[in-house]
Amino acid sequence: MPAYFDEKKKTWYVKFRYRDFTGKLKDTTKRGFKRKKDALQYEINFKQAHNGDFSNLPFSVITEKYLQHQEITVRKTTFRNIRNMINKYILPFFGNLTISKISVREIIEWHDNFLLRGGFAPTTIKTINGRLSAIFNYAKKYYKLKENPVILAGPIGSLKRKDEYTIWTIEQLELFCKSFEKQFPVHALAFRILFYLGLRPSELLGLTPADIDFEQNTVSINKSYHGEGGGYFADTKNPYSVRKIVFPSFLRDNLMKIVEKTNKVDTGRLFYITEGSLYSFLVRHSKKLSLPVIRLYDLRHSHASILISNGQDINLIAKRMGHCSPETTLKIYSHAYKTKNDKIADFFDETHNK
């Protein structure tokens, strides 16, 4: 069971053979170890895990197996978020501990000394704790771990969503866009599409000339685009997100210009910019104009809230937003309906007092 030194990278690595679930011999290599003993320990841990012997395995080894499973079962962006959460909030505390020896007391100490003192929102605490619990459940299912100490420690955090979002009015959006549209017309169009069509940022970045139908005045949402790893197209968030949205006529001329430009230079995508650069642009110019600083996603929330406050049909709003049902829309934007109900009550008060 040798380990090898990579002269170029100045790190250790191991390569060995094992039998997969079909009984076939396979080769595997793992690089990047600073110490020889760490490389050798990795091979020992790998073979123990592969044979179902978890008793002396570090938590980090089971986590690596869990992440391998997640990588092939969830979307790329979802996997990236899961991996980042585990690396940042979970592995630093439990990575070197033997998984079978992690106790309820250690989970509670993590709750008390990290999660509850880290300034996290209740929903974030719930999400991080749930991810840790998912790793232990994975170990129970596939590596015969007897119990999940996270469940035994009891619930923490909250699933309750924040009722209110920071939204912009049409006047605020137009003030924002008009302040720079002569110098940055593509950015102005991007922000207007997010606001007036209610697109997710990844849906905006996935638009191509073929998605714009000027005869029907529609935009087809059938894919998304993500900038990680050199950039790639992906499916929409869910099947309900595939939809056609009628765009307002005042966007037509600018859409035609960007389609013509894209066809000439053959860049493929209409908006050859990144989500990060759009957000930085949004923050910078909002501060210049003393506007409320919002997220890109809040432009989508603004779109839905305006439609609701103006009495548009909830079924049409749900389809336009790409939600699976009107109930989803009602749940997300319950605050907007509360405001609308208050206005109805005010109307009856005014009518009664006349």
XYZ file of C-alpha atoms in Angstrom:
354
model
C 0.000 0.000 0.000
C 2.459 2.668 -1.204
C 2.029 6.449 -1.469
C 3.712 8.514 -4.178
C 5.235 11.980 -4.209
C 4.339 14.392 -6.996
C 7.542 16.326 -7.672
C 5.746 18.977 -9.712
C 3.030 19.806 -7.188
C 5.055 18.832 -4.110
C 2.179 16.787 -2.721
C 1.497 13.108 -2.052
C -0.995 10.846 -3.802
C -2.239 7.269 -3.775
C -3.487 5.016 -6.530
C -4.975 1.621 -5.921
C -7.513 -0.911 -7.134
C -10.854 -1.913 -5.679
C -13.897 -3.894 -6.730
C -17.060 -1.958 -7.544
C -20.608 -3.127 -6.796
C -20.572 -5.356 -9.898
C -17.385 -7.111 -8.790
C -15.212 -5.488 -11.453
C -11.752 -4.233 -10.565
C -11.354 -0.478 -10.905
C -8.449 1.924 -10.532
C -8.706 5.151 -8.557
C -6.299 7.959 -7.733
C -6.471 10.655 -5.082
C -4.029 13.575 -5.103
C -3.200 16.663 -3.124
C -2.093 15.322 0.284
C 0.474 17.400 2.148
C 1.722 14.423 4.138
C 2.455 10.835 3.158
C 0.546 9.439 6.126
C -2.581 11.370 5.093
C -2.440 9.791 1.641
C -2.060 6.309 3.140
C -4.887 6.926 5.598
C -7.145 7.975 2.726
C -6.660 4.582 1.066
C -7.454 2.790 4.318
C -10.561 4.892 4.861
C -11.718 4.455 1.269
C -11.499 0.672 1.437
C -13.237 0.549 4.811
C -16.066 2.709 3.528
C -16.343 0.714 0.336
C -16.633 -2.499 2.356
C -19.283 -1.009 4.643
C -17.023 -0.821 7.700
C -17.775 2.623 9.134
C -16.785 2.038 12.758
C -13.475 3.897 12.622
C -14.119 6.183 9.660
C -13.772 9.935 10.031
C -16.867 11.996 9.349
C -15.069 13.593 6.366
C -14.862 10.265 4.513
C -18.590 9.578 4.781
C -19.225 13.185 3.764
C -17.147 12.697 0.641
C -19.259 9.657 -0.257
C -22.411 11.653 0.433
C -21.246 14.447 -1.869
C -20.430 11.973 -4.637
C -24.003 10.717 -4.381
C -25.428 14.245 -4.383
C -23.385 15.277 -7.408
C -25.208 12.792 -9.637
C -28.683 13.320 -8.174
C -29.117 17.120 -7.966
C -28.614 20.105 -10.273
C -25.085 21.508 -10.617
C -25.977 24.763 -8.900
C -27.718 22.907 -6.072
C -24.697 20.640 -5.634
C -22.350 23.626 -5.530
C -24.424 25.209 -2.759
C -24.551 21.942 -0.788
C -20.790 21.428 -1.101
C -19.989 25.010 -0.094
C -22.291 24.802 2.928
C -20.706 21.559 4.122
C -17.148 22.799 3.601
C -17.796 26.084 5.391
C -20.126 25.219 8.241
C -19.906 21.470 8.917
C -16.551 19.902 8.045
C -14.454 22.347 10.142
C -16.274 21.076 13.245
C -16.855 17.372 12.546
C -14.475 16.433 9.718
C -11.793 14.743 11.830
C -14.146 13.036 14.278
C -15.016 9.364 13.972
C -18.583 9.359 12.695
C -19.807 6.553 14.921
C -18.543 8.377 18.005
C -20.138 11.777 17.362
C -22.528 12.252 20.255
C -25.682 14.235 20.884
C -23.662 16.418 23.269
C -21.271 17.412 20.463
C -24.198 18.289 18.191
C -25.738 20.482 20.884
C -22.391 22.203 21.493
C -22.212 22.946 17.767
C -25.739 24.360 17.956
C -25.004 26.529 20.990
C -21.491 27.721 20.180
C -21.742 28.138 16.413
C -25.193 28.092 14.827
C -26.996 30.143 17.466
C -24.122 32.626 17.854
C -23.201 32.988 14.201
C -25.724 35.654 13.297
C -27.603 33.311 10.975
C -31.263 33.737 10.091
C -33.555 31.054 11.590
C -34.154 29.582 8.116
C -30.381 29.350 7.495
C -29.859 27.598 10.841
C -32.582 25.123 9.892
C -30.975 24.505 6.493
C -27.425 23.938 7.818
C -28.640 21.646 10.598
C -30.782 19.754 8.093
C -27.771 19.177 5.845
C -25.791 17.709 8.747
C -28.726 15.462 9.556
C -28.879 14.345 5.904
C -25.249 13.177 6.083
C -25.980 11.090 9.172
C -29.102 9.657 7.520
C -26.945 8.713 4.511
C -24.553 6.913 6.876
C -27.484 5.079 8.494
C -28.836 3.941 5.140
C -25.613 2.872 3.453
C -23.050 2.311 6.244
C -25.176 0.839 9.028
C -24.774 3.733 11.439
C -27.086 2.981 14.354
C -28.539 6.424 15.057
C -28.639 10.004 13.896
C -27.435 12.269 16.752
C -28.824 15.374 15.006
C -32.371 14.051 15.304
C -31.755 13.070 18.915
C -30.499 16.590 19.658
C -33.868 17.999 18.607
C -34.968 20.642 16.084
C -33.328 24.027 15.742
C -34.044 27.051 13.574
C -37.259 27.781 11.732
C -38.818 27.097 8.355
C -40.818 30.307 8.566
C -39.978 32.603 5.679
C -39.541 36.326 5.977
C -42.910 37.833 5.078
C -41.615 40.924 3.337
C -39.159 41.498 0.526
C -37.527 44.749 -0.440
C -39.241 45.635 -3.686
C -39.089 48.504 -6.127
C -41.914 50.416 -7.711
C -42.071 51.041 -11.460
C -40.967 54.625 -10.819
C -37.881 53.469 -8.916
C -36.950 50.952 -11.611
C -37.249 53.549 -14.357
C -35.269 56.145 -12.398
C -32.560 53.521 -11.975
C -32.437 52.444 -15.647
C -32.653 55.934 -17.138
C -29.635 57.049 -15.109
C -27.271 54.885 -17.189
C -29.129 53.454 -20.212
C -27.371 55.698 -22.763
C -23.976 54.431 -21.628
C -25.043 50.880 -20.750
C -28.123 50.009 -22.868
C -27.655 46.240 -22.503
C -27.635 46.484 -18.707
C -30.747 48.678 -18.741
C -32.575 46.137 -20.905
C -31.464 43.269 -18.644
C -32.842 44.965 -15.529
C -36.094 45.857 -17.275
C -36.602 42.249 -18.411
C -36.000 40.979 -14.876
C -38.513 43.512 -13.550
C -41.242 43.536 -16.220
C -41.131 39.812 -17.066
C -40.319 38.425 -13.610
C -37.476 36.208 -14.803
C -34.978 34.490 -12.564
C -31.423 35.796 -13.233
C -30.303 32.425 -14.643
C -33.282 32.466 -17.048
C -32.324 35.929 -18.287
C -28.732 34.856 -18.916
C -29.939 31.772 -20.818
C -31.902 33.748 -23.422
C -30.874 33.355 -27.071
C -32.227 35.011 -30.265
C -34.375 31.938 -30.975
C -36.263 32.545 -27.717
C -37.694 35.891 -28.863
C -40.805 35.775 -31.053
C -41.562 39.230 -32.436
C -44.732 38.068 -34.190
C -46.323 36.958 -30.934
C -44.344 39.381 -28.713
C -43.248 36.513 -26.474
C -40.109 35.361 -24.724
C -39.670 31.592 -24.366
C -38.127 30.412 -21.107
C -36.780 26.918 -21.746
C -33.295 26.819 -20.177
C -31.005 28.588 -17.745
C -27.362 29.620 -17.800
C -24.831 29.430 -14.974
C -21.383 31.018 -15.008
C -19.470 28.554 -12.820
C -16.751 26.400 -14.337
C -16.536 28.348 -17.580
C -20.318 28.610 -17.935
C -22.944 26.113 -19.018
C -26.597 25.857 -20.047
C -28.919 23.820 -17.853
C -32.601 22.973 -17.535
C -34.952 25.425 -15.900
C -35.473 25.194 -12.145
C -38.408 22.806 -12.648
C -40.720 21.690 -15.493
C -43.252 24.414 -14.601
C -40.605 27.056 -15.274
C -40.727 26.287 -19.009
C -43.121 28.950 -20.254
C -43.819 31.752 -22.718
C -44.177 35.292 -21.438
C -45.735 38.119 -23.416
C -43.466 41.138 -23.160
C -44.730 44.752 -23.033
C -44.488 46.587 -26.356
C -42.106 49.239 -25.013
C -39.377 46.562 -24.754
C -39.770 45.511 -28.395
C -37.312 47.935 -30.048
C -34.503 47.269 -27.595
C -35.087 43.521 -27.829
C -34.827 43.728 -31.624
C -31.558 45.636 -31.335
C -29.938 43.106 -29.029
C -31.164 40.165 -31.150
C -29.679 41.756 -34.272
C -26.406 42.460 -32.484
C -26.191 38.930 -31.103
C -26.816 37.399 -34.542
C -24.052 39.537 -36.057
C -21.350 38.685 -33.531
C -22.649 35.135 -32.983
C -22.211 35.105 -29.193
C -25.230 32.837 -28.785
C -26.617 34.416 -25.642
C -28.374 37.781 -25.677
C -26.807 38.908 -22.412
C -23.124 38.088 -22.419
C -22.664 39.221 -18.826
C -22.504 37.474 -15.469
C -24.945 37.417 -12.597
C -22.220 38.747 -10.301
C -21.456 41.748 -12.511
C -25.172 42.539 -12.823
C -25.559 42.491 -9.053
C -22.502 44.710 -8.517
C -23.898 47.132 -11.094
C -27.274 47.106 -9.338
C -25.776 47.879 -5.933
C -23.418 50.572 -7.202
C -26.009 52.572 -9.131
C -28.716 52.113 -6.481
C -26.451 53.744 -3.915
C -25.679 56.619 -6.284
C -29.401 57.358 -6.579
C -30.149 56.704 -2.868
C -32.526 53.913 -3.875
C -33.156 50.908 -1.591
C -30.403 48.368 -2.275
C -32.053 45.151 -3.433
C -30.996 41.776 -4.798
C -31.415 40.741 -8.424
C -34.081 38.280 -7.305
C -36.028 41.149 -5.705
C -36.765 42.467 -9.197
C -38.721 39.242 -9.746
C -40.464 39.722 -6.388
C -41.282 43.297 -7.403
C -42.874 42.015 -10.616
C -45.160 39.579 -8.796
C -46.052 42.050 -6.038
C -47.072 44.713 -8.563
C -49.276 42.249 -10.448
C -50.951 41.135 -7.223
C -51.521 44.667 -5.930
C -53.153 45.566 -9.238
C -55.639 42.708 -9.021
C -54.287 40.421 -11.748
C -55.561 36.825 -11.830
C -53.547 34.573 -9.496
C -53.594 31.677 -11.988
C -52.042 33.847 -14.701
C -49.463 35.225 -12.262
C -48.466 31.691 -11.227
C -47.960 30.659 -14.874
C -46.024 33.836 -15.649
C -43.726 33.254 -12.657
C -43.195 29.587 -13.523
C -44.699 28.300 -10.270
C -46.144 24.806 -10.027
C -49.488 26.102 -8.732
C -51.308 29.255 -7.613
C -50.905 27.988 -4.045
C -47.124 28.386 -4.376
C -47.571 31.987 -5.493
C -49.969 32.680 -2.625
C -47.512 31.212 -0.122
C -44.525 33.213 -1.376
C -46.377 36.504 -1.737
C -48.755 36.301 1.195
C -47.521 39.710 2.379
C -48.788 41.289 -0.858
C -52.224 39.755 -0.341
C -52.293 41.025 3.246
C -51.740 44.558 1.930
C -54.466 44.017 -0.659
C -56.876 42.767 2.019
C -56.146 45.866 4.102
C -57.045 48.040 1.106
C -60.331 46.151 0.687
C -61.160 46.758 4.341
C -60.316 50.445 3.910
C -62.641 50.582 0.900
C -65.586 49.242 2.897
C -64.796 51.630 5.758
C -64.839 54.579 3.381
C -68.041 53.369 1.710
C -69.797 52.809 5.027
C -68.851 56.236 6.369
C -70.248 58.150 3.377
